[in-house]
mmCIF file with all atom_site columns, C-alpha atoms in Angstrom:
data_model
loop_
_atom_site.group_PDB
_atom_site.id
_atom_site.type_symbol
_atom_site.label_atom_id
_atom_site.label_alt_id
_atom_site.label_comp_id
_atom_site.label_asym_id
_atom_site.label_entity_id
_atom_site.label_seq_id
_atom_site.pdbx_PDB_ins_code
_atom_site.Cartn_x
_atom_site.Cartn_y
_atom_site.Cartn_z
_atom_site.occupancy
_atom_site.B_iso_or_equiv
_atom_site.pdbx_formal_charge
_atom_site.auth_seq_id
_atom_site.auth_comp_id
_atom_site.auth_asym_id
_atom_site.auth_atom_id
_atom_site.pdbx_PDB_model_num
ATOM 1   C CA . MET A 1 1   ? 27.212 90.209 25.567 1.00 39.00 ? 55  MET A CA 1
ATOM 2   C CA . ILE A 1 2   ? 29.040 93.401 26.098 1.00 41.00 ? 56  ILE A CA 1
ATOM 3   C CA . GLU A 1 3   ? 32.411 94.581 24.803 1.00 44.00 ? 57  GLU A CA 1
ATOM 4   C CA . ALA A 1 4   ? 33.000 97.373 27.190 1.00 48.00 ? 58  ALA A CA 1
ATOM 5   C CA . PHE A 1 5   ? 35.525 95.707 29.397 1.00 53.00 ? 59  PHE A CA 1
ATOM 6   C CA . LEU A 1 6   ? 38.915 95.313 27.769 1.00 56.00 ? 60  LEU A CA 1
ATOM 7   C CA . GLU A 1 7   ? 37.250 95.222 24.298 1.00 67.00 ? 61  GLU A CA 1
ATOM 8   C CA . THR A 1 8   ? 36.083 91.699 24.804 1.00 75.00 ? 62  THR A CA 1
ATOM 9   C CA . ALA A 1 9   ? 33.141 89.622 23.845 1.00 78.00 ? 63  ALA A CA 1
ATOM 10  C CA . ALA A 1 10  ? 32.683 88.552 27.585 1.00 85.00 ? 64  ALA A CA 1
ATOM 11  C CA . PRO A 1 11  ? 29.237 88.538 29.181 1.00 87.00 ? 65  PRO A CA 1
ATOM 12  C CA . ARG A 1 12  ? 28.638 91.030 32.005 1.00 89.00 ? 66  ARG A CA 1
ATOM 13  C CA . GLY A 1 13  ? 28.988 88.244 34.639 1.00 90.00 ? 67  GLY A CA 1
ATOM 14  C CA . ALA A 1 14  ? 32.485 87.271 33.465 1.00 91.00 ? 68  ALA A CA 1
ATOM 15  C CA . ASN A 1 15  ? 33.576 90.867 33.578 1.00 92.00 ? 69  ASN A CA 1
ATOM 16  C CA . VAL A 1 16  ? 32.232 91.239 37.156 1.00 93.00 ? 70  VAL A CA 1
ATOM 17  C CA . VAL A 1 17  ? 33.940 87.979 38.196 1.00 94.00 ? 71  VAL A CA 1
ATOM 18  C CA . LEU A 1 18  ? 37.280 89.082 36.691 1.00 94.00 ? 72  LEU A CA 1
ATOM 19  C CA . ALA A 1 19  ? 37.080 92.530 38.408 1.00 94.00 ? 73  ALA A CA 1
ATOM 20  C CA . LEU A 1 20  ? 36.111 90.923 41.719 1.00 96.00 ? 74  LEU A CA 1
ATOM 21  C CA . GLU A 1 21  ? 39.010 88.473 41.579 1.00 96.00 ? 75  GLU A CA 1
ATOM 22  C CA . ILE A 1 22  ? 41.453 91.255 40.842 1.00 96.00 ? 76  ILE A CA 1
ATOM 23  C CA . ALA A 1 23  ? 40.046 93.278 43.733 1.00 97.00 ? 77  ALA A CA 1
ATOM 24  C CA . MET A 1 24  ? 40.164 90.256 46.103 1.00 97.00 ? 78  MET A CA 1
ATOM 25  C CA . GLU A 1 25  ? 43.826 89.649 45.165 1.00 96.00 ? 79  GLU A CA 1
ATOM 26  C CA . LEU A 1 26  ? 44.641 93.248 46.013 1.00 97.00 ? 80  LEU A CA 1
ATOM 27  C CA . GLY A 1 27  ? 42.638 92.798 49.275 1.00 97.00 ? 81  GLY A CA 1
ATOM 28  C CA . LEU A 1 28  ? 44.766 89.673 50.111 1.00 96.00 ? 82  LEU A CA 1
ATOM 29  C CA . LEU A 1 29  ? 47.929 91.837 49.659 1.00 96.00 ? 83  LEU A CA 1
ATOM 30  C CA . ILE A 1 30  ? 46.473 94.444 51.952 1.00 97.00 ? 84  ILE A CA 1
ATOM 31  C CA . GLY A 1 31  ? 45.702 91.709 54.446 1.00 95.00 ? 85  GLY A CA 1
ATOM 32  C CA . ALA A 1 32  ? 49.298 90.398 54.244 1.00 94.00 ? 86  ALA A CA 1
ATOM 33  C CA . ARG A 1 33  ? 50.555 93.933 54.868 1.00 96.00 ? 87  ARG A CA 1
ATOM 34  C CA . LEU A 1 34  ? 48.338 94.215 57.985 1.00 97.00 ? 88  LEU A CA 1
ATOM 35  C CA . ALA A 1 35  ? 49.955 91.079 59.320 1.00 94.00 ? 89  ALA A CA 1
ATOM 36  C CA . ARG A 1 36  ? 53.422 92.392 58.663 1.00 95.00 ? 90  ARG A CA 1
ATOM 37  C CA . LYS A 1 37  ? 52.485 95.509 60.670 1.00 97.00 ? 91  LYS A CA 1
ATOM 38  C CA . GLY A 1 38  ? 51.241 93.379 63.498 1.00 95.00 ? 92  GLY A CA 1
ATOM 39  C CA . HIS A 1 39  ? 47.581 94.106 62.990 1.00 96.00 ? 93  HIS A CA 1
ATOM 40  C CA . PHE A 1 40  ? 46.564 90.437 63.305 1.00 93.00 ? 94  PHE A CA 1
ATOM 41  C CA . ARG A 1 41  ? 42.861 90.900 64.063 1.00 94.00 ? 95  ARG A CA 1
ATOM 42  C CA . GLN A 1 42  ? 42.361 93.153 61.017 1.00 96.00 ? 96  GLN A CA 1
ATOM 43  C CA . HIS A 1 43  ? 44.487 90.701 58.966 1.00 95.00 ? 97  HIS A CA 1
ATOM 44  C CA . ALA A 1 44  ? 42.288 87.824 60.010 1.00 92.00 ? 98  ALA A CA 1
ATOM 45  C CA . TRP A 1 45  ? 39.117 89.662 59.147 1.00 95.00 ? 99  TRP A CA 1
ATOM 46  C CA . CYS A 1 46  ? 40.437 90.863 55.868 1.00 96.00 ? 100 CYS A CA 1
ATOM 47  C CA . GLN A 1 47  ? 41.640 87.420 54.684 1.00 95.00 ? 101 GLN A CA 1
ATOM 48  C CA . SER A 1 48  ? 38.592 85.612 56.005 1.00 94.00 ? 102 SER A CA 1
ATOM 49  C CA . VAL A 1 49  ? 36.079 87.906 54.239 1.00 96.00 ? 103 VAL A CA 1
ATOM 50  C CA . ILE A 1 50  ? 38.052 87.485 50.976 1.00 97.00 ? 104 ILE A CA 1
ATOM 51  C CA . VAL A 1 51  ? 38.219 83.653 51.282 1.00 96.00 ? 105 VAL A CA 1
ATOM 52  C CA . LEU A 1 52  ? 34.460 83.503 51.987 1.00 97.00 ? 106 LEU A CA 1
ATOM 53  C CA . LEU A 1 53  ? 33.552 85.974 49.231 1.00 97.00 ? 107 LEU A CA 1
ATOM 54  C CA . ASN A 1 54  ? 35.699 83.976 46.745 1.00 97.00 ? 108 ASN A CA 1
ATOM 55  C CA . LEU A 1 55  ? 33.888 80.802 47.811 1.00 98.00 ? 109 LEU A CA 1
ATOM 56  C CA . ALA A 1 56  ? 30.560 82.532 46.937 1.00 97.00 ? 110 ALA A CA 1
ATOM 57  C CA . VAL A 1 57  ? 31.871 83.717 43.557 1.00 97.00 ? 111 VAL A CA 1
ATOM 58  C CA . VAL A 1 58  ? 33.096 80.253 42.776 1.00 97.00 ? 112 VAL A CA 1
ATOM 59  C CA . ALA A 1 59  ? 29.887 78.586 43.736 1.00 97.00 ? 113 ALA A CA 1
ATOM 60  C CA . VAL A 1 60  ? 27.607 81.007 42.029 1.00 96.00 ? 114 VAL A CA 1
ATOM 61  C CA . MET A 1 61  ? 29.531 81.844 38.870 1.00 95.00 ? 115 MET A CA 1
ATOM 62  C CA . MET A 1 62  ? 32.536 79.668 38.175 1.00 94.00 ? 116 MET A CA 1
ATOM 63  C CA . ILE A 1 63  ? 31.207 76.175 38.923 1.00 95.00 ? 117 ILE A CA 1
ATOM 64  C CA . PRO A 1 64  ? 28.068 76.510 36.881 1.00 95.00 ? 118 PRO A CA 1
ATOM 65  C CA . SER A 1 65  ? 30.082 77.937 33.909 1.00 92.00 ? 119 SER A CA 1
ATOM 66  C CA . PHE A 1 66  ? 32.693 75.098 34.190 1.00 91.00 ? 120 PHE A CA 1
ATOM 67  C CA . ARG A 1 67  ? 29.932 72.435 34.273 1.00 94.00 ? 121 ARG A CA 1
ATOM 68  C CA . VAL A 1 68  ? 28.261 73.803 31.164 1.00 93.00 ? 122 VAL A CA 1
ATOM 69  C CA . HIS A 1 69  ? 31.185 74.916 29.012 1.00 89.00 ? 123 HIS A CA 1
ATOM 70  C CA . VAL A 1 70  ? 34.187 72.695 29.986 1.00 90.00 ? 124 VAL A CA 1
ATOM 71  C CA . LEU A 1 71  ? 33.228 69.550 31.976 1.00 87.00 ? 125 LEU A CA 1
ATOM 72  C CA . PRO A 1 72  ? 31.299 67.836 29.153 1.00 87.00 ? 126 PRO A CA 1
ATOM 73  C CA . ARG A 1 73  ? 34.395 68.001 26.934 1.00 86.00 ? 127 ARG A CA 1
ATOM 74  C CA . VAL A 1 74  ? 36.895 66.721 29.466 1.00 84.00 ? 128 VAL A CA 1
ATOM 75  C CA . PRO A 1 75  ? 39.085 64.703 28.883 1.00 85.00 ? 129 PRO A CA 1
ATOM 76  C CA . ALA A 1 76  ? 38.543 64.502 25.085 1.00 82.00 ? 130 ALA A CA 1
ATOM 77  C CA . LYS A 1 77  ? 39.398 68.188 24.396 1.00 83.00 ? 131 LYS A CA 1
ATOM 78  C CA . LEU A 1 78  ? 42.096 68.856 27.041 1.00 81.00 ? 132 LEU A CA 1
ATOM 79  C CA . GLY A 1 79  ? 44.565 69.229 24.113 1.00 85.00 ? 133 GLY A CA 1
ATOM 80  C CA . LYS A 1 80  ? 42.919 72.583 23.210 1.00 86.00 ? 134 LYS A CA 1
ATOM 81  C CA . ALA A 1 81  ? 43.897 75.663 25.183 1.00 81.00 ? 135 ALA A CA 1
ATOM 82  C CA . TYR A 1 82  ? 40.265 76.700 25.616 1.00 83.00 ? 136 TYR A CA 1
ATOM 83  C CA . TYR A 1 83  ? 39.622 73.648 27.815 1.00 90.00 ? 137 TYR A CA 1
ATOM 84  C CA . ALA A 1 84  ? 43.170 73.093 29.223 1.00 92.00 ? 138 ALA A CA 1
ATOM 85  C CA . LEU A 1 85  ? 43.401 76.557 30.727 1.00 92.00 ? 139 LEU A CA 1
ATOM 86  C CA . ALA A 1 86  ? 39.955 76.373 32.244 1.00 93.00 ? 140 ALA A CA 1
ATOM 87  C CA . THR A 1 87  ? 40.607 72.911 33.726 1.00 94.00 ? 141 THR A CA 1
ATOM 88  C CA . THR A 1 88  ? 43.979 73.904 35.056 1.00 95.00 ? 142 THR A CA 1
ATOM 89  C CA . HIS A 1 89  ? 42.516 77.145 36.504 1.00 96.00 ? 143 HIS A CA 1
ATOM 90  C CA . GLY A 1 90  ? 39.700 75.057 38.111 1.00 95.00 ? 144 GLY A CA 1
ATOM 91  C CA . ALA A 1 91  ? 42.030 72.497 39.596 1.00 96.00 ? 145 ALA A CA 1
ATOM 92  C CA . PHE A 1 92  ? 44.484 75.056 41.058 1.00 97.00 ? 146 PHE A CA 1
ATOM 93  C CA . GLY A 1 93  ? 41.585 77.210 42.136 1.00 97.00 ? 147 GLY A CA 1
ATOM 94  C CA . THR A 1 94  ? 39.917 74.303 43.968 1.00 97.00 ? 148 THR A CA 1
ATOM 95  C CA . VAL A 1 95  ? 43.166 73.467 45.868 1.00 97.00 ? 149 VAL A CA 1
ATOM 96  C CA . THR A 1 96  ? 43.864 77.069 46.728 1.00 97.00 ? 150 THR A CA 1
ATOM 97  C CA . GLU A 1 97  ? 40.277 77.752 47.904 1.00 97.00 ? 151 GLU A CA 1
ATOM 98  C CA . LEU A 1 98  ? 40.220 74.574 50.047 1.00 96.00 ? 152 LEU A CA 1
ATOM 99  C CA . ALA A 1 99  ? 43.635 75.443 51.553 1.00 95.00 ? 153 ALA A CA 1
ATOM 100 C CA . GLY A 1 100 ? 42.345 79.012 52.262 1.00 94.00 ? 154 GLY A CA 1
ATOM 101 C CA . LEU A 1 101 ? 39.273 77.513 54.066 1.00 94.00 ? 155 LEU A CA 1
ATOM 102 C CA . TYR A 1 102 ? 41.532 75.133 55.931 1.00 93.00 ? 156 TYR A CA 1
ATOM 103 C CA . ILE A 1 103 ? 43.672 78.131 57.193 1.00 92.00 ? 157 ILE A CA 1
ATOM 104 C CA . LEU A 1 104 ? 40.603 80.018 58.088 1.00 91.00 ? 158 LEU A CA 1
ATOM 105 C CA . LEU A 1 105 ? 39.214 77.013 60.128 1.00 91.00 ? 159 LEU A CA 1
ATOM 106 C CA . SER A 1 106 ? 42.614 76.297 61.634 1.00 90.00 ? 160 SER A CA 1
ATOM 107 C CA . ALA A 1 107 ? 43.653 79.752 62.623 1.00 86.00 ? 161 ALA A CA 1
ATOM 108 C CA . GLY A 1 108 ? 40.337 81.442 63.158 1.00 76.00 ? 162 GLY A CA 1
ATOM 109 C CA . THR A 1 109 ? 38.244 78.903 64.910 1.00 82.00 ? 163 THR A CA 1
ATOM 110 C CA . GLY A 1 110 ? 38.269 76.090 67.318 1.00 84.00 ? 164 GLY A CA 1
ATOM 111 C CA . VAL A 1 111 ? 36.455 73.738 64.910 1.00 90.00 ? 165 VAL A CA 1
ATOM 112 C CA . LEU A 1 112 ? 39.358 71.584 64.035 1.00 89.00 ? 166 LEU A CA 1
ATOM 113 C CA . PRO A 1 113 ? 40.965 69.251 66.508 1.00 90.00 ? 167 PRO A CA 1
ATOM 114 C CA . GLU A 1 114 ? 44.352 70.233 67.851 1.00 88.00 ? 168 GLU A CA 1
ATOM 115 C CA . LYS A 1 115 ? 46.172 67.556 65.695 1.00 89.00 ? 169 LYS A CA 1
ATOM 116 C CA . LEU A 1 116 ? 44.786 69.068 62.493 1.00 89.00 ? 170 LEU A CA 1
ATOM 117 C CA . ARG A 1 117 ? 45.608 72.714 63.211 1.00 88.00 ? 171 ARG A CA 1
ATOM 118 C CA . ILE A 1 118 ? 48.371 74.665 61.519 1.00 88.00 ? 172 ILE A CA 1
ATOM 119 C CA . THR A 1 119 ? 51.483 75.459 63.552 1.00 85.00 ? 173 THR A CA 1
ATOM 120 C CA . LYS A 1 120 ? 53.589 77.302 60.963 1.00 85.00 ? 174 LYS A CA 1
ATOM 121 C CA . TYR A 1 121 ? 51.207 80.033 59.875 1.00 84.00 ? 175 TYR A CA 1
ATOM 122 C CA . LYS A 1 122 ? 53.642 82.067 57.839 1.00 87.00 ? 176 LYS A CA 1
ATOM 123 C CA . VAL A 1 123 ? 54.626 79.182 55.556 1.00 92.00 ? 177 VAL A CA 1
ATOM 124 C CA . TRP A 1 124 ? 50.991 78.250 54.907 1.00 91.00 ? 178 TRP A CA 1
ATOM 125 C CA . MET A 1 125 ? 49.727 81.723 54.348 1.00 91.00 ? 179 MET A CA 1
ATOM 126 C CA . ARG A 1 126 ? 52.594 82.830 52.105 1.00 93.00 ? 180 ARG A CA 1
ATOM 127 C CA . SER A 1 127 ? 52.197 79.643 50.083 1.00 95.00 ? 181 SER A CA 1
ATOM 128 C CA . ILE A 1 128 ? 48.490 80.166 49.616 1.00 94.00 ? 182 ILE A CA 1
ATOM 129 C CA . LEU A 1 129 ? 49.024 83.825 48.681 1.00 95.00 ? 183 LEU A CA 1
ATOM 130 C CA . ALA A 1 130 ? 51.448 82.695 45.959 1.00 96.00 ? 184 ALA A CA 1
ATOM 131 C CA . LEU A 1 131 ? 49.017 80.018 44.756 1.00 96.00 ? 185 LEU A CA 1
ATOM 132 C CA . TRP A 1 132 ? 46.189 82.602 44.676 1.00 96.00 ? 186 TRP A CA 1
ATOM 133 C CA . TRP A 1 133 ? 48.405 84.589 42.317 1.00 96.00 ? 187 TRP A CA 1
ATOM 134 C CA . VAL A 1 134 ? 48.908 81.638 40.114 1.00 97.00 ? 188 VAL A CA 1
ATOM 135 C CA . VAL A 1 135 ? 45.113 81.006 40.111 1.00 97.00 ? 189 VAL A CA 1
ATOM 136 C CA . LEU A 1 136 ? 44.501 84.684 39.254 1.00 97.00 ? 190 LEU A CA 1
ATOM 137 C CA . LEU A 1 137 ? 46.881 84.597 36.329 1.00 97.00 ? 191 LEU A CA 1
ATOM 138 C CA . LEU A 1 138 ? 45.400 81.357 35.059 1.00 96.00 ? 192 LEU A CA 1
ATOM 139 C CA . GLY A 1 139 ? 41.948 82.967 35.384 1.00 95.00 ? 193 GLY A CA 1
ATOM 140 C CA . MET A 1 140 ? 43.151 85.923 33.437 1.00 94.00 ? 194 MET A CA 1
ATOM 141 C CA . ALA A 1 141 ? 44.547 83.597 30.804 1.00 93.00 ? 195 ALA A CA 1
ATOM 142 C CA . THR A 1 142 ? 41.267 81.721 30.657 1.00 92.00 ? 196 THR A CA 1
ATOM 143 C CA . TYR A 1 143 ? 39.224 84.919 30.383 1.00 92.00 ? 197 TYR A CA 1
ATOM 144 C CA . THR A 1 144 ? 41.553 86.090 27.537 1.00 90.00 ? 198 THR A CA 1
ATOM 145 C CA . ARG A 1 145 ? 41.328 82.755 25.644 1.00 88.00 ? 199 ARG A CA 1
ATOM 146 C CA . TRP A 1 146 ? 37.496 82.661 26.029 1.00 87.00 ? 200 TRP A CA 1
ATOM 147 C CA . TYR A 1 147 ? 36.515 86.178 25.455 1.00 87.00 ? 201 TYR A CA 1
ATOM 148 C CA . VAL A 1 148 ? 39.128 88.003 23.406 1.00 83.00 ? 202 VAL A CA 1
ATOM 149 C CA . PRO A 1 149 ? 38.170 86.768 19.872 1.00 72.00 ? 203 PRO A CA 1
ATOM 150 C CA . HIS A 1 150 ? 40.696 88.875 17.924 1.00 63.00 ? 204 HIS A CA 1
ATOM 151 C CA . LEU A 1 151 ? 43.627 87.146 19.597 1.00 61.00 ? 205 LEU A CA 1
ATOM 152 C CA . PHE A 1 152 ? 42.458 83.533 19.286 1.00 54.00 ? 206 PHE A CA 1
ATOM 153 C CA . ARG A 1 153 ? 40.096 81.179 17.481 1.00 52.00 ? 207 ARG A CA 1
ATOM 154 C CA . LYS A 1 154 ? 38.091 78.514 19.284 1.00 47.00 ? 208 LYS A CA 1
#
């Protein structure tokens, strides 16, 4: 374990994930700005890359960590912040990632039938961006609870 990032006891992988998630959130804001300026093709590429990159980070890093450290203790230990934060982050993160993938498939491809496609893009995209912020903040809270030992005890 290293303590270089924010003076924590986090392993290098957790630090990389946190930095990537913050960078992706900033990227989503840049993508939203591109849409506001009418650069819809660049907006679509930016947001799509971020949603797919996040899917990879979740699959490679977050799901395995959740399965080892949290899932075996759910629901018995949900009363403890250590598990409650991680479970809430995971639940909101799952919904947000699936919604992001839905938008990507609906707006960016012809894969979905016409009946399942989005018609009010702004509402969907703004809602998902807001949810992504909630997930990032929950992730930061989880990181802090898990890896900042001088603030909490397990």
